[in-house]
Short mmCIF file of C-alpha atoms in Angstrom, two decimals:
data_model
loop_
_atom_site.label_atom_id
_atom_site.label_comp_id
_atom_site.label_asym_id
_atom_site.label_seq_id
_atom_site.Cartn_x
_atom_site.Cartn_y
_atom_site.Cartn_z
CA PHE A 170 155.35 360.81 270.79
CA ALA A 171 157.59 361.42 267.66
CA VAL A 172 159.58 358.16 268.26
CA SER A 173 156.63 355.82 269.01
CA HIS A 174 153.81 357.45 266.87
CA TRP A 175 155.89 358.71 263.93
CA SER A 176 158.49 355.91 264.13
CA LEU A 177 161.42 358.56 264.16
CA THR A 178 164.84 357.78 265.10
CA ASN A 179 166.70 359.88 267.90
CA ALA A 180 168.77 361.62 265.18
CA GLN A 181 165.51 362.48 263.28
CA VAL A 182 163.89 363.72 266.42
CA SER A 183 167.10 365.97 266.88
CA SER A 184 167.05 367.14 263.27
CA LEU A 185 163.35 368.10 263.64
CA PHE A 186 163.74 370.16 266.58
CA SER A 187 167.02 371.47 265.22
CA PHE A 188 165.09 372.85 262.23
CA ILE A 189 162.77 374.63 264.64
CA ALA A 190 165.61 376.44 266.29
CA VAL A 191 167.08 377.42 263.16
CA SER A 192 163.71 378.78 261.89
CA GLY A 193 163.76 380.94 265.05
CA VAL A 194 167.06 382.39 264.06
CA VAL A 195 165.92 382.95 260.44
CA SER A 196 162.74 384.43 261.52
CA ASN A 197 164.44 386.96 263.85
CA LEU A 198 166.66 387.94 260.67
CA VAL A 199 163.54 388.39 258.41
CA GLY A 200 161.73 390.08 261.18
CA GLY A 201 163.09 393.49 260.83
CA THR A 202 162.60 393.63 256.93
CA LEU A 203 159.03 392.53 257.39
CA ILE A 204 158.33 395.06 260.41
CA ARG A 205 159.48 397.79 257.83
CA THR A 206 157.19 396.42 254.99
CA ILE A 207 153.99 395.42 257.00
CA GLY A 208 154.34 397.31 260.03
CA LEU A 209 154.69 396.24 263.79
CA ARG A 210 151.16 395.04 264.35
CA GLY A 211 151.00 393.26 260.87
CA PHE A 212 154.26 391.28 261.60
CA THR A 213 153.09 390.57 265.30
CA ALA A 214 149.80 389.26 263.87
CA LEU A 215 151.61 387.21 261.23
CA ALA A 216 154.09 385.98 263.64
CA THR A 217 151.41 384.84 266.07
CA ALA A 218 149.39 383.26 263.29
CA SER A 219 152.66 381.31 262.32
CA THR A 220 153.06 380.14 265.78
CA LEU A 221 149.61 378.81 265.80
CA LEU A 222 150.09 376.97 262.60
CA LEU A 223 153.08 375.35 263.95
CA TRP A 224 151.27 373.80 266.95
CA VAL A 225 148.16 373.07 264.67
CA GLY A 226 150.39 370.98 262.55
CA PHE A 227 151.79 369.06 265.25
CA SER A 228 148.28 368.40 266.78
CA THR A 229 147.41 366.49 263.70
CA ALA A 230 149.73 363.89 264.61
CA ARG A 231 150.59 363.57 261.09
CA LEU A 232 154.40 363.91 260.29
CA LYS A 233 154.02 365.26 256.88
CA VAL A 234 151.50 367.93 258.10
CA ALA A 235 153.55 368.68 261.05
CA LEU A 236 156.66 369.24 258.77
CA ILE A 237 154.74 371.41 256.29
CA CYS A 238 153.17 373.66 259.11
CA ALA A 239 156.68 374.05 260.73
CA GLY A 240 158.11 375.09 257.63
CA VAL A 241 155.25 377.64 256.84
CA GLY A 242 155.18 378.72 260.35
CA PHE A 243 158.84 379.69 260.69
CA LEU A 244 158.05 383.18 261.71
CA GLY A 245 156.44 381.94 265.12
CA PRO A 246 159.74 382.16 267.21
CA ALA A 247 160.00 385.98 266.33
CA ARG A 248 156.57 386.94 267.77
CA THR A 249 158.07 388.76 270.38
CA LEU A 250 160.61 390.75 268.44
CA GLY A 251 158.63 394.03 268.29
CA ALA A 252 157.32 394.03 271.84
CA THR A 253 160.98 393.64 273.21
CA THR A 254 162.37 395.82 270.74
CA MET A 255 159.89 398.77 271.70
CA MET A 256 160.54 397.97 275.35
CA THR A 257 164.12 398.31 275.24
CA SER A 258 163.84 401.47 272.81
CA GLU A 259 161.69 403.17 275.39
CA GLY A 260 163.69 402.05 278.31
CA ALA A 261 166.60 403.43 276.78
CA LYS A 262 165.06 406.80 276.09
CA LEU A 263 163.93 406.94 279.64
CA GLY A 264 167.37 406.32 280.92
CA ILE A 265 166.52 403.05 282.52
CA PRO A 266 169.78 400.77 283.16
CA GLN A 267 170.49 398.03 280.51
CA GLY A 268 170.43 395.23 283.22
CA GLN A 269 167.15 396.43 284.44
CA LEU A 270 165.75 396.49 280.77
CA SER A 271 167.04 392.84 280.14
CA GLY A 272 165.46 391.53 283.19
CA ASP A 273 162.08 393.15 282.43
CA ARG A 274 162.56 391.83 279.01
CA ALA A 275 163.17 388.34 280.07
CA ASN A 276 160.09 388.56 282.34
CA LEU A 277 157.97 389.80 279.35
CA VAL A 278 159.01 386.95 277.10
CA ALA A 279 158.26 384.38 279.97
CA TRP A 280 154.71 385.95 280.27
CA LEU A 281 154.20 385.84 276.43
CA LYS A 282 155.13 382.27 276.46
CA VAL A 283 152.56 381.25 278.88
#
């Protein structure tokens, strides 16, 4: 779609999706500070809205709108940060082995992405 409808080159498509991946790193770095500032529920709501904004931008089929929404919606990839952190913390308090927690966290993330 990006190649045929937006007339992007393969390099531009790679740059677009690299930007989205890098925004995931940035959102995870900023996430801790935002959670302390606005709380876990507020951050999760903001990150979820950010995800929706990203996909709304892409659904418009207009490149400029998609890029703006991707920039503004950079928190989307961190929407599971609070839930997975809480799960890991509580599991450690209960003495659950880290390997089991890691598997459970991966399952949770998979379910949240559906």
